[in-house]
Short mmCIF file of C-alpha atoms in Angstrom, two decimals:
data_model
loop_
_atom_site.label_atom_id
_atom_site.label_comp_id
_atom_site.label_asym_id
_atom_site.label_seq_id
_atom_site.Cartn_x
_atom_site.Cartn_y
_atom_site.Cartn_z
CA GLU P 542 -3.06 11.41 -13.29
CA PHE P 543 0.57 11.69 -14.38
CA GLU P 544 1.33 10.71 -17.92
CA ILE P 545 4.67 9.10 -17.56
CA GLY P 546 4.88 7.57 -21.03
CA THR P 547 6.97 4.21 -22.25
CA VAL P 548 8.61 2.96 -18.79
CA SER P 549 11.68 0.67 -20.24
CA GLU P 550 12.54 -2.01 -18.14
CA ALA P 551 15.04 -1.32 -14.99
CA SER P 552 14.39 2.24 -14.84
CA SER P 553 12.74 4.67 -12.50
CA GLY P 554 11.15 8.02 -11.88
CA SER P 555 9.49 10.13 -9.32
CA PHE P 556 7.81 13.00 -8.92
CA THR P 557 6.58 14.95 -5.27
CA ILE P 558 3.20 16.30 -4.07
CA ASN P 559 3.15 18.58 -1.20
CA ALA P 560 0.02 18.61 0.65
CA LEU P 561 -0.95 20.46 4.10
CA LEU P 562 -2.83 18.68 6.91
CA SER P 563 -6.28 19.97 7.62
CA CYS P 564 -5.75 21.95 10.76
CA ASP P 565 -9.37 20.45 12.03
CA ALA P 566 -7.69 16.82 12.06
CA SER P 567 -7.84 14.94 15.15
CA LEU P 568 -4.16 14.54 16.78
CA GLY P 569 -3.68 10.61 16.36
CA PHE P 570 -6.24 10.38 13.16
CA THR P 571 -5.24 7.83 10.50
CA HIS P 572 -4.44 9.28 6.82
CA CYS P 573 -4.30 6.98 3.74
CA ILE P 574 -2.45 7.58 0.05
CA SER P 575 -2.67 5.35 -2.30
CA ALA P 576 -0.93 5.47 -5.88
CA THR P 577 -2.04 2.75 -9.22
CA ILE P 578 0.01 2.59 -12.24
CA GLU P 579 -2.11 1.67 -15.06
CA PRO P 580 -2.46 -0.22 -17.80
CA PHE P 581 -1.06 -3.19 -15.71
CA THR P 582 -0.97 -6.36 -17.58
CA CYS P 583 0.71 -9.45 -15.25
CA VAL P 584 -1.37 -12.70 -16.29
CA ASP P 585 -2.12 -14.23 -19.37
CA ASP P 586 -5.59 -15.25 -17.92
CA ASP P 587 -7.23 -11.97 -16.54
CA ASN P 588 -10.48 -13.86 -15.93
CA PHE P 589 -10.49 -13.94 -12.08
CA ALA P 590 -12.41 -12.40 -9.14
CA GLU P 591 -11.22 -9.57 -7.24
CA LEU P 592 -12.65 -8.20 -3.91
CA ILE P 593 -12.40 -4.77 -2.61
CA VAL P 594 -13.99 -3.32 0.54
CA GLU P 595 -15.04 0.38 0.78
CA GLY P 596 -15.78 1.80 4.16
CA SER P 597 -17.84 5.28 5.14
CA CYS P 598 -19.56 7.02 7.97
CA ASP P 599 -22.93 7.77 7.20
CA ASP P 600 -23.62 10.46 10.02
CA THR P 601 -27.18 10.81 8.95
CA ASN P 602 -28.42 7.34 9.97
CA ASN P 603 -25.41 6.98 12.75
CA GLU P 604 -23.88 4.11 11.14
CA VAL P 605 -20.62 2.68 9.52
CA GLN P 606 -20.86 1.28 6.42
CA PHE P 607 -18.77 -1.45 4.35
CA ARG P 608 -19.22 -2.26 0.98
CA VAL P 609 -17.88 -5.86 0.15
CA ARG P 610 -17.46 -5.52 -3.83
CA ASN P 611 -16.12 -7.98 -6.77
CA ILE P 612 -14.32 -5.71 -9.51
CA GLY P 613 -13.10 -8.81 -11.19
CA THR P 614 -14.27 -10.11 -14.68
CA ASP P 615 -15.19 -13.65 -13.16
CA GLY P 616 -17.33 -14.65 -10.28
CA MET P 617 -15.79 -16.14 -7.39
CA ILE P 618 -15.18 -19.92 -7.18
CA THR P 619 -15.25 -20.26 -3.45
CA PRO P 620 -17.12 -18.76 -0.48
CA GLN P 621 -14.99 -16.34 1.73
CA ASP P 622 -15.79 -15.36 5.39
CA VAL P 623 -15.87 -11.92 6.48
CA ARG P 624 -14.02 -10.81 9.48
CA ILE P 625 -15.30 -7.65 11.44
CA VAL P 626 -13.04 -5.93 14.06
CA GLU P 627 -14.51 -3.48 16.38
CA ASP P 628 -11.00 -1.71 18.02
CA VAL P 629 -9.61 -4.63 18.94
CA ILE P 630 -12.62 -7.28 18.95
CA MET P 631 -13.31 -9.58 16.11
CA TYR P 632 -16.30 -10.83 15.02
CA MET P 633 -16.79 -13.17 12.39
CA ASP P 634 -20.15 -12.92 10.31
CA ASN P 635 -21.66 -16.58 10.13
CA ASN P 636 -22.58 -15.90 6.60
CA PRO P 637 -19.72 -16.61 4.07
CA ILE P 638 -20.43 -14.73 0.69
CA GLN P 639 -19.63 -15.82 -2.82
CA LEU P 640 -19.94 -12.76 -5.41
CA ASP P 641 -20.68 -12.87 -9.28
CA ALA P 642 -18.42 -10.15 -11.20
CA GLY P 643 -20.24 -6.53 -10.09
CA GLN P 644 -22.11 -7.98 -7.42
CA LEU P 645 -21.91 -6.37 -4.03
CA GLU P 646 -22.92 -6.90 -0.18
CA GLU P 647 -23.09 -4.56 2.14
CA TYR P 648 -22.74 -4.07 6.17
CA SER P 649 -23.65 -1.55 8.68
CA PHE P 650 -22.80 -1.08 12.17
CA PRO P 651 -23.49 1.40 15.03
CA ALA P 652 -21.26 4.65 14.80
CA ASN P 653 -20.36 4.21 18.76
CA GLY P 654 -16.51 6.22 18.15
CA ALA P 655 -14.81 2.72 17.52
CA THR P 656 -12.61 2.13 14.60
CA TRP P 657 -14.29 -0.13 12.48
CA ARG P 658 -12.50 -2.85 9.96
CA LEU P 659 -13.93 -5.14 7.41
CA GLU P 660 -11.66 -7.90 5.81
CA ILE P 661 -11.95 -10.69 3.43
CA ASN P 662 -9.51 -13.36 1.69
CA GLN P 663 -9.04 -12.87 -1.85
CA ASP P 664 -10.91 -15.50 -3.78
CA ASP P 665 -9.03 -18.37 -4.77
CA SER P 666 -9.05 -17.39 -8.49
CA PHE P 667 -7.24 -14.13 -7.58
CA PRO P 668 -3.55 -14.24 -8.62
CA TYR P 669 -2.04 -12.34 -6.29
CA GLY P 670 -3.60 -13.73 -2.84
CA GLY P 671 -4.17 -11.86 0.40
CA ILE P 672 -6.76 -10.15 1.65
CA ALA P 673 -9.29 -7.17 1.00
CA SER P 674 -9.80 -4.99 3.86
CA ALA P 675 -10.94 -1.40 4.81
CA PHE P 676 -11.38 0.54 8.07
CA VAL P 677 -13.51 3.78 9.28
CA GLU P 678 -12.10 6.02 11.90
CA GLY P 679 -13.81 8.80 13.77
CA CYS P 680 -17.38 7.58 13.19
CA GLY P 681 -19.55 8.87 16.18
CA GLY P 682 -16.14 9.51 18.42
CA PHE P 683 -12.66 8.64 17.81
CA ASN P 684 -10.97 6.29 19.38
CA PRO P 685 -6.90 6.83 17.90
CA GLY P 686 -4.39 4.08 17.27
CA VAL P 687 -5.89 1.14 16.30
CA ALA P 688 -6.30 1.59 12.31
CA THR P 689 -2.40 0.81 11.93
CA GLN P 690 -2.53 -1.83 14.20
CA PHE P 691 -3.30 -4.36 11.16
CA LEU P 692 -2.30 -5.12 7.81
CA THR P 693 -3.15 -2.32 5.30
CA TYR P 694 -0.46 -3.74 2.60
CA ASN P 695 -2.26 -4.24 -1.01
CA PHE P 696 -0.96 -7.48 -2.92
CA ASN P 697 -2.00 -6.03 -6.10
CA PRO P 698 1.96 -5.60 -7.71
CA ASN P 699 0.63 -2.25 -9.44
CA VAL P 700 -0.64 -0.64 -6.20
CA ASP P 701 0.92 0.73 -3.26
CA GLU P 702 -0.90 2.31 -0.31
CA LEU P 703 0.82 3.71 3.14
CA CYS P 704 -1.63 4.92 6.28
CA LEU P 705 0.08 6.94 8.86
CA GLU P 706 -1.12 8.17 12.14
CA ASN P 707 -0.45 12.46 12.42
CA ILE P 708 1.58 12.98 15.38
CA GLY P 709 2.69 16.26 17.35
CA SER P 710 6.24 16.46 18.48
CA TYR P 711 8.33 13.76 17.42
CA ASP P 712 11.95 12.59 17.11
CA PRO P 713 12.97 13.58 13.79
CA ASN P 714 14.99 10.50 13.13
CA ASP P 715 12.82 7.45 13.82
CA LYS P 716 11.45 4.51 12.36
CA GLN P 717 8.08 3.15 11.85
CA ALA P 718 6.95 -0.33 10.84
CA LEU P 719 3.45 -1.28 9.23
CA PRO P 720 1.35 -2.97 10.39
CA ARG P 721 2.42 -1.84 14.09
CA GLY P 722 0.68 -4.81 15.31
CA PHE P 723 -1.73 -6.00 18.13
CA GLY P 724 -1.47 -5.02 21.39
CA GLU P 725 1.55 -4.41 23.61
CA LEU P 726 3.71 -7.27 22.38
CA ASN P 727 2.87 -5.99 18.64
CA TYR P 728 1.28 -9.58 17.22
CA ILE P 729 1.24 -10.16 13.69
CA GLU P 730 0.24 -13.48 12.03
CA ALA P 731 3.20 -15.83 10.61
CA ASN P 732 4.06 -14.51 6.66
CA THR P 733 2.59 -11.18 7.29
CA PRO P 734 4.66 -8.88 5.25
CA LEU P 735 6.26 -5.70 6.72
CA GLU P 736 6.76 -2.14 5.45
CA TYR P 737 9.39 -0.13 7.30
CA LEU P 738 9.66 3.71 6.87
CA ILE P 739 12.85 5.45 8.21
CA ARG P 740 12.87 9.12 8.64
CA PHE P 741 16.07 11.54 9.27
CA GLN P 742 16.60 15.35 9.94
CA ASN P 743 19.79 17.30 9.66
CA THR P 744 19.36 19.15 13.10
CA GLY P 745 23.01 20.11 12.65
CA THR P 746 24.33 23.41 12.02
CA ASP P 747 25.81 22.86 8.44
CA THR P 748 24.94 21.12 5.35
CA ALA P 749 25.11 17.62 5.29
CA PHE P 750 26.54 16.42 2.09
CA ASN P 751 25.81 12.48 2.49
CA VAL P 752 23.83 10.51 4.35
CA ARG P 753 23.84 6.80 5.05
CA ILE P 754 21.44 4.75 6.87
CA GLU P 755 22.45 1.04 7.99
CA ASP P 756 19.74 -1.19 8.84
CA GLN P 757 20.52 -4.69 9.68
CA LEU P 758 17.78 -7.11 9.17
CA SER P 759 16.42 -9.35 11.69
CA ASP P 760 17.26 -13.20 11.11
CA PHE P 761 13.35 -13.94 10.65
CA LEU P 762 13.00 -11.32 7.69
CA ASP P 763 13.65 -12.88 4.04
CA PRO P 764 16.42 -10.55 2.40
CA SER P 765 15.87 -12.02 -0.77
CA THR P 766 12.30 -10.33 -0.76
CA ILE P 767 13.19 -7.02 -0.20
CA VAL P 768 11.25 -4.65 -2.29
CA PRO P 769 12.79 -0.68 -1.99
CA GLY P 770 10.23 1.85 -1.82
CA ALA P 771 9.70 5.66 -1.84
CA ALA P 772 12.01 8.48 -0.92
CA SER P 773 12.58 11.79 -0.14
CA HIS P 774 15.54 11.83 -2.35
CA PRO P 775 17.60 9.36 -5.04
CA TYR P 776 19.69 6.70 -3.31
CA ARG P 777 21.35 3.68 -3.99
CA MET P 778 20.61 0.12 -2.15
CA SER P 779 23.33 -2.58 -0.96
CA LEU P 780 22.82 -5.70 0.62
CA ASP P 781 25.68 -7.75 2.21
CA GLU P 782 25.46 -11.37 2.68
CA ASP P 783 25.07 -10.77 6.65
CA GLY P 784 21.94 -9.03 6.14
CA LEU P 785 22.92 -5.26 6.61
CA LEU P 786 20.89 -3.27 4.41
CA THR P 787 22.01 0.14 3.75
CA PHE P 788 20.65 3.03 1.73
CA HIS P 789 23.25 5.60 0.41
CA PHE P 790 22.26 9.31 -0.19
CA ASN P 791 25.42 10.65 -2.13
CA ASP P 792 25.53 14.31 -2.53
CA ILE P 793 22.21 14.91 -0.81
CA MET P 794 23.06 18.48 0.20
CA LEU P 795 20.43 18.44 3.04
CA PRO P 796 20.64 21.80 4.35
CA ASP P 797 20.24 22.28 8.43
CA SER P 798 17.11 22.64 10.30
CA ASN P 799 17.99 26.26 11.00
CA VAL P 800 18.30 27.50 7.50
CA ASN P 801 15.69 25.51 6.10
CA GLN P 802 13.26 23.60 8.53
CA GLU P 803 11.32 21.72 5.10
CA ALA P 804 13.94 20.90 3.08
CA SER P 805 16.16 19.31 6.12
CA ASN P 806 13.70 16.10 6.47
CA GLY P 807 13.99 12.90 4.36
CA PHE P 808 12.85 9.44 4.26
CA VAL P 809 13.14 6.36 2.94
CA GLN P 810 10.88 3.21 3.20
CA PHE P 811 11.11 -0.96 1.97
CA SER P 812 9.22 -3.50 2.41
CA ILE P 813 10.09 -7.11 3.04
CA GLN P 814 8.51 -10.83 3.69
CA GLN P 815 9.04 -12.63 7.08
CA THR P 816 10.77 -16.22 6.45
CA THR P 817 8.61 -18.62 5.83
CA ASP P 818 6.13 -19.70 8.87
CA ASN P 819 8.04 -18.26 11.46
CA PRO P 820 6.88 -20.32 15.02
CA ILE P 821 4.78 -18.61 17.15
CA GLY P 822 6.51 -16.32 19.76
CA THR P 823 9.22 -15.43 17.49
CA LEU P 824 10.26 -11.46 18.06
CA ILE P 825 11.08 -9.65 14.93
CA GLU P 826 13.10 -6.70 16.30
CA ASN P 827 14.58 -3.93 13.88
CA ASN P 828 16.10 -0.44 14.27
CA ALA P 829 18.40 1.42 12.14
CA ALA P 830 21.75 3.68 11.87
CA ILE P 831 21.80 6.78 10.34
CA TYR P 832 24.91 8.73 9.68
CA PHE P 833 25.60 12.38 8.49
CA ASP P 834 28.73 12.58 6.79
CA PHE P 835 31.40 11.63 9.23
CA ASN P 836 29.47 12.02 12.24
CA GLU P 837 28.67 9.40 14.91
CA PRO P 838 25.54 7.37 13.84
CA ILE P 839 22.30 8.35 15.35
CA ILE P 840 20.27 5.51 16.39
CA THR P 841 16.57 5.17 15.95
CA ASN P 842 14.18 3.69 17.98
CA GLN P 843 13.77 -0.05 18.26
CA VAL P 844 10.63 -1.52 16.11
CA TRP P 845 9.51 -5.03 16.91
CA HIS P 846 6.89 -7.73 15.96
CA THR P 847 5.58 -10.60 18.09
CA VAL P 848 4.52 -13.91 16.15
CA GLY P 849 1.11 -15.17 17.26
CA GLU P 850 -2.06 -16.57 16.12
CA GLU P 851 -5.77 -15.64 17.32
CA PHE P 852 -4.81 -12.65 19.32
CA ILE P 853 -7.81 -10.77 18.09
CA THR P 854 -10.37 -12.07 20.60
CA VAL P 855 -13.49 -11.30 21.91
CA SER P 856 -12.12 -10.32 25.23
CA SER P 857 -13.64 -7.09 26.43
CA TYR P 858 -15.57 -7.03 29.75
CA GLU P 859 -16.81 -4.45 32.33
CA LEU P 860 -15.90 -4.65 36.15
CA LEU P 861 -18.70 -2.94 38.02
CA GLU P 862 -17.48 -4.46 41.26
CA THR P 863 -13.71 -2.27 42.10
CA GLU P 864 -10.65 -4.42 43.33
CA THR P 865 -11.93 -7.54 41.61
CA THR P 866 -10.35 -9.40 38.27
CA LEU P 867 -12.23 -11.06 35.79
CA LEU P 868 -10.59 -13.96 33.94
CA ILE P 869 -12.35 -15.87 31.01
CA ALA P 870 -10.28 -18.69 29.01
CA PRO P 871 -10.49 -19.47 26.03
CA ASN P 872 -12.62 -16.83 24.25
CA PRO P 873 -13.36 -17.63 21.17
CA LEU P 874 -15.25 -20.47 23.14
CA LYS P 875 -15.01 -23.82 20.75
CA SER P 876 -15.96 -26.56 23.28
CA PHE P 877 -15.77 -24.96 26.89
CA THR P 878 -14.67 -21.80 28.50
CA ARG P 879 -14.28 -20.58 32.14
CA ILE P 880 -15.41 -17.34 33.47
CA SER P 881 -14.14 -16.57 37.28
CA LEU P 882 -14.21 -13.18 39.32
CA GLU P 883 -11.26 -13.26 41.46
CA GLY P 884 -11.40 -10.98 44.60
CA ILE P 885 -14.90 -11.50 46.23
CA ILE P 886 -17.17 -13.83 47.88
CA ILE P 887 -19.82 -14.42 45.43
CA GLU P 888 -23.10 -15.13 47.25
CA SER P 889 -25.90 -17.07 45.08
CA GLY P 890 -24.38 -16.10 41.86
CA ARG P 891 -25.59 -16.43 38.66
CA CYS P 892 -23.68 -16.13 35.20
CA GLN P 893 -26.35 -15.33 32.67
CA ILE P 894 -25.60 -15.40 28.73
CA TYR P 895 -27.33 -13.40 26.48
CA ASP P 896 -27.67 -13.32 22.64
CA SER P 897 -27.27 -10.56 20.06
CA GLN P 898 -30.36 -9.53 20.28
CA GLY P 899 -30.43 -9.04 24.12
CA ARG P 900 -32.15 -11.81 24.55
CA LEU P 901 -31.31 -14.61 27.74
CA ALA P 902 -30.20 -17.52 26.16
CA PHE P 903 -29.62 -19.41 29.65
CA GLU P 904 -28.22 -19.40 32.69
CA ILE P 905 -26.24 -21.45 34.97
CA PRO P 906 -25.31 -21.14 38.82
CA MET P 907 -21.43 -19.89 40.09
CA GLN P 908 -19.49 -22.88 41.36
CA GLY P 909 -18.39 -20.20 44.14
CA ASN P 910 -16.59 -17.46 42.14
CA ARG P 911 -16.56 -19.70 38.71
CA ALA P 912 -18.60 -20.30 35.87
CA GLU P 913 -17.84 -23.20 33.13
CA ILE P 914 -19.88 -22.98 30.14
CA SER P 915 -19.78 -26.07 27.84
CA ARG P 916 -20.68 -25.58 23.87
CA GLU P 917 -23.35 -27.85 24.42
CA LEU P 918 -25.61 -25.21 25.67
CA ILE P 919 -25.32 -22.70 23.59
CA PRO P 920 -27.62 -22.90 20.23
CA SER P 921 -25.46 -21.77 17.70
CA SER P 922 -22.29 -19.80 16.69
CA GLY P 923 -22.13 -15.57 17.05
CA LEU P 924 -21.43 -13.05 19.51
CA TYR P 925 -22.70 -12.92 23.10
CA VAL P 926 -22.76 -11.21 26.29
CA PHE P 927 -22.43 -12.58 29.65
CA ARG P 928 -22.96 -11.23 33.41
CA ILE P 929 -22.17 -12.02 36.37
CA VAL P 930 -25.06 -11.53 38.71
CA SER P 931 -25.05 -11.99 42.80
CA GLN P 932 -28.16 -11.41 44.67
CA GLU P 933 -29.51 -9.00 41.69
CA SER P 934 -26.28 -6.97 41.18
CA VAL P 935 -24.30 -7.31 38.15
CA LEU P 936 -21.07 -7.82 39.20
CA ALA P 937 -19.37 -7.77 35.90
CA GLN P 938 -19.88 -8.22 32.06
CA GLY P 939 -18.27 -9.17 28.78
CA LYS P 940 -18.46 -10.55 25.23
CA LEU P 941 -17.86 -14.12 24.61
CA LEU P 942 -17.52 -15.60 20.80
CA VAL P 943 -18.88 -18.75 20.19
CA HIS P 944 -17.56 -20.51 17.33
#
């Protein structure tokens, strides 16, 4: 806790905390830090529901545990769905929750090494909107690179949170974006805010007196929503009419890495909103140019996102027969889906559907290498497991989400 006294309008300040990463931390593990400024009063009526999600790993019971808690002063006015993500597989809890003030709901999942995430929309009464979420990583095993694919942005104006993965050797002049996005195309939903982190290091042979970072914003980002973030050194920010964002680190006196490796590093952050309702398929690309004094710029890596919808689906499967390809679409199933296994001749094939308790719900004969499943065949929504069987041998199996 830092007592900073009265902060007048349009003024700012900073302080620095140095910490060492544990040598026991696995490469790729995600670390978060959050900061809150209090007291905070921004609305006239403070009677509203506010949801928070807490996650933990229970090694004793081999469980991942989540708690959804209403810490607001009023009850929720509308029920909200709970979304659970196991690595990149999303489930919907079929029981929306509506919590009174102080009430909580608990959830538990197997500690199977997956990165689990639970999220829920804030109540309609919450003045800042957004979601509440938490993730648990490294419980019962470790699957890196999942946690930062999803939004960790906190919508409360007085709270900031940053989650980053620890890394090995890296280019000291780089750019990162959060959330990173889902899959190879870095999918995010329309209107998801983005937070950028630009890191730089003087790897030359003398002190850098001035550093300038130029960032040409994508046309699909809204320059009017830029919020300057934390930085390693004082800076001045400017934005021209063409969307060129510039950070000026004047008189930074950045030593070279041969003289002082730690002090030769710097960074700056900023957040920005997308242009409202970017269409599906929009590609948002971004990089930065870093100028050390009068030298040629160092161009960072390019980060990108693709605007999509319903891109997190239950699509995991296991092929038990080599040189085959399993196709399933659509998944989740709303009215009907088709499952096919290519690259093999299936004799007397059957598609079996099991419920979440492992009970056989029904089975249908394969039409050649294909099975068509109608929603009318499935008694209720939820998560199911399908198996393709031929002459008592299981050829493939996977998960099917039914709406």
